Amino acid sequence: MSIATGPGFAEWVRPHLGAMARLAARLAPAADRDDVVQEALTRAWLKRGQYDPARGAPSAWLLAIAADQARKAARRSRPLVGVPDGAGAAGIPDERVDLQRALDRLTDRQRLAVDCVYFAGLTTVETAAVMGCAVGTVKSTLADARTKLRTLLEVAG
């Protein structure tokens, strides 16, 4: 399906909105994900003439724009409330905090690959398009990220 104008644009982007929202929430947790998605859609509308189906699927193109907008939003926003180290909202240890802390220790490239594949549900081909690299690079980056996460999340027993 080619990129459409007017009311057809909404139909063209609709199947990709969920993945765009998940990626925005992962890359800019302190920002409003709906605002990030709206900014990405505005950008996509303005740049719709640049979309080339020969270079990739609509999802990859839209998610690359969403990732860019999310990174910009993350730089602009500051978390309002921090979670104490090793404690959840009620002061009880929370494994989600440990996972987030481990994810934060990944390189930006590793974190983007993990976010795209495991949180936004993209294929490695789509992730490669978002990251602007080869599929093999995505696979290698994911393998490195999993190795680092495994080490960071090991429980001494």
Coordinates of C-alpha atoms in Angstrom, one line a residue, residues 11-108:
E11 CA -5.8 4.4 7.5
W12 CA -2.2 3.9 6.3
V13 CA -0.8 4.6 9.8
R14 CA -3.5 2.9 11.9
P15 CA -1.9 -0.6 11.9
H16 CA 1.3 0.8 13.2
L17 CA 0.0 3.0 16.1
G18 CA 0.3 0.4 18.8
A19 CA 4.0 -0.4 18.0
M20 CA 4.7 3.4 17.8
A21 CA 3.1 3.9 21.2
R22 CA 5.0 1.0 22.8
L23 CA 8.3 2.2 21.4
A24 CA 7.6 5.8 22.5
A25 CA 6.8 4.6 26.0
R26 CA 10.0 2.6 26.2
L27 CA 12.3 5.3 24.8
A28 CA 10.8 8.2 26.6
P29 CA 9.2 6.9 29.8
A30 CA 9.0 10.4 31.4
A31 CA 7.2 11.9 28.4
D32 CA 3.6 11.5 27.4
R33 CA 3.7 8.7 24.9
D34 CA 0.6 10.0 23.1
D35 CA 2.3 13.3 22.6
V36 CA 5.4 11.5 21.2
V37 CA 3.2 9.5 18.8
Q38 CA 1.4 12.7 17.7
E39 CA 4.7 14.4 17.0
A40 CA 5.9 11.4 15.0
L41 CA 2.6 11.4 13.0
T42 CA 3.0 15.1 12.3
R43 CA 6.5 14.5 11.2
A44 CA 5.5 11.6 9.0
W45 CA 2.7 13.6 7.4
L46 CA 5.1 16.5 6.6
K47 CA 7.7 14.0 5.2
R48 CA 5.3 11.7 3.5
G49 CA 6.8 12.5 0.1
Q50 CA 10.1 11.1 1.3
Y51 CA 8.7 7.6 2.0
D52 CA 10.1 5.1 -0.4
P53 CA 8.5 1.6 -0.3
A54 CA 11.6 0.2 -2.0
R55 CA 13.6 1.1 1.1
G56 CA 11.4 -0.6 3.7
A57 CA 8.0 -1.3 5.1
P58 CA 5.8 1.5 6.4
S59 CA 6.2 0.2 9.9
A60 CA 9.9 0.6 9.8
W61 CA 9.7 4.1 8.4
L62 CA 7.1 5.2 10.9
L63 CA 8.9 3.6 13.9
A64 CA 12.2 5.2 12.9
I65 CA 10.4 8.6 13.1
A66 CA 8.7 7.6 16.4
A67 CA 12.1 6.6 17.8
D68 CA 13.6 9.9 16.8
Q69 CA 10.8 11.9 18.3
A70 CA 10.9 9.8 21.5
R71 CA 14.7 10.4 21.9
K72 CA 14.0 14.2 21.5
A73 CA 11.2 14.0 24.1
A74 CA 13.5 12.0 26.5
R75 CA 16.1 14.8 26.3
R76 CA 13.5 17.4 27.0
S77 CA 11.7 15.7 29.9
R78 CA 12.8 15.0 33.4
P79 CA 11.3 12.3 35.7
L80 CA 9.1 13.9 38.3
V81 CA 9.5 11.2 40.9
G82 CA 12.4 8.7 41.2
V83 CA 12.1 5.2 42.6
P84 CA 14.6 4.6 45.4
D85 CA 17.3 2.1 44.6
G86 CA 16.0 -1.5 45.0
A87 CA 12.5 -0.4 46.2
G88 CA 9.1 -0.4 44.6
A89 CA 6.4 2.2 45.3
A90 CA 5.7 0.7 48.8
G91 CA 9.4 0.4 49.7
I92 CA 9.4 -3.3 48.8
P93 CA 12.1 -4.7 46.5
D94 CA 10.7 -4.9 43.0
E95 CA 12.3 -7.0 40.2
R96 CA 11.1 -4.4 37.7
V97 CA 13.4 -1.9 39.2
D98 CA 16.3 -4.3 38.8
L99 CA 15.4 -5.0 35.2
Q100 CA 15.1 -1.3 34.4
R101 CA 18.4 -0.6 36.1
A102 CA 20.0 -3.4 34.0
L103 CA 18.4 -2.0 30.8
D104 CA 19.7 1.4 31.6
R105 CA 23.3 0.0 31.7
L106 CA 23.0 -1.2 28.1
T107 CA 24.5 1.0 25.3
D108 CA 22.1 3.2 23.5

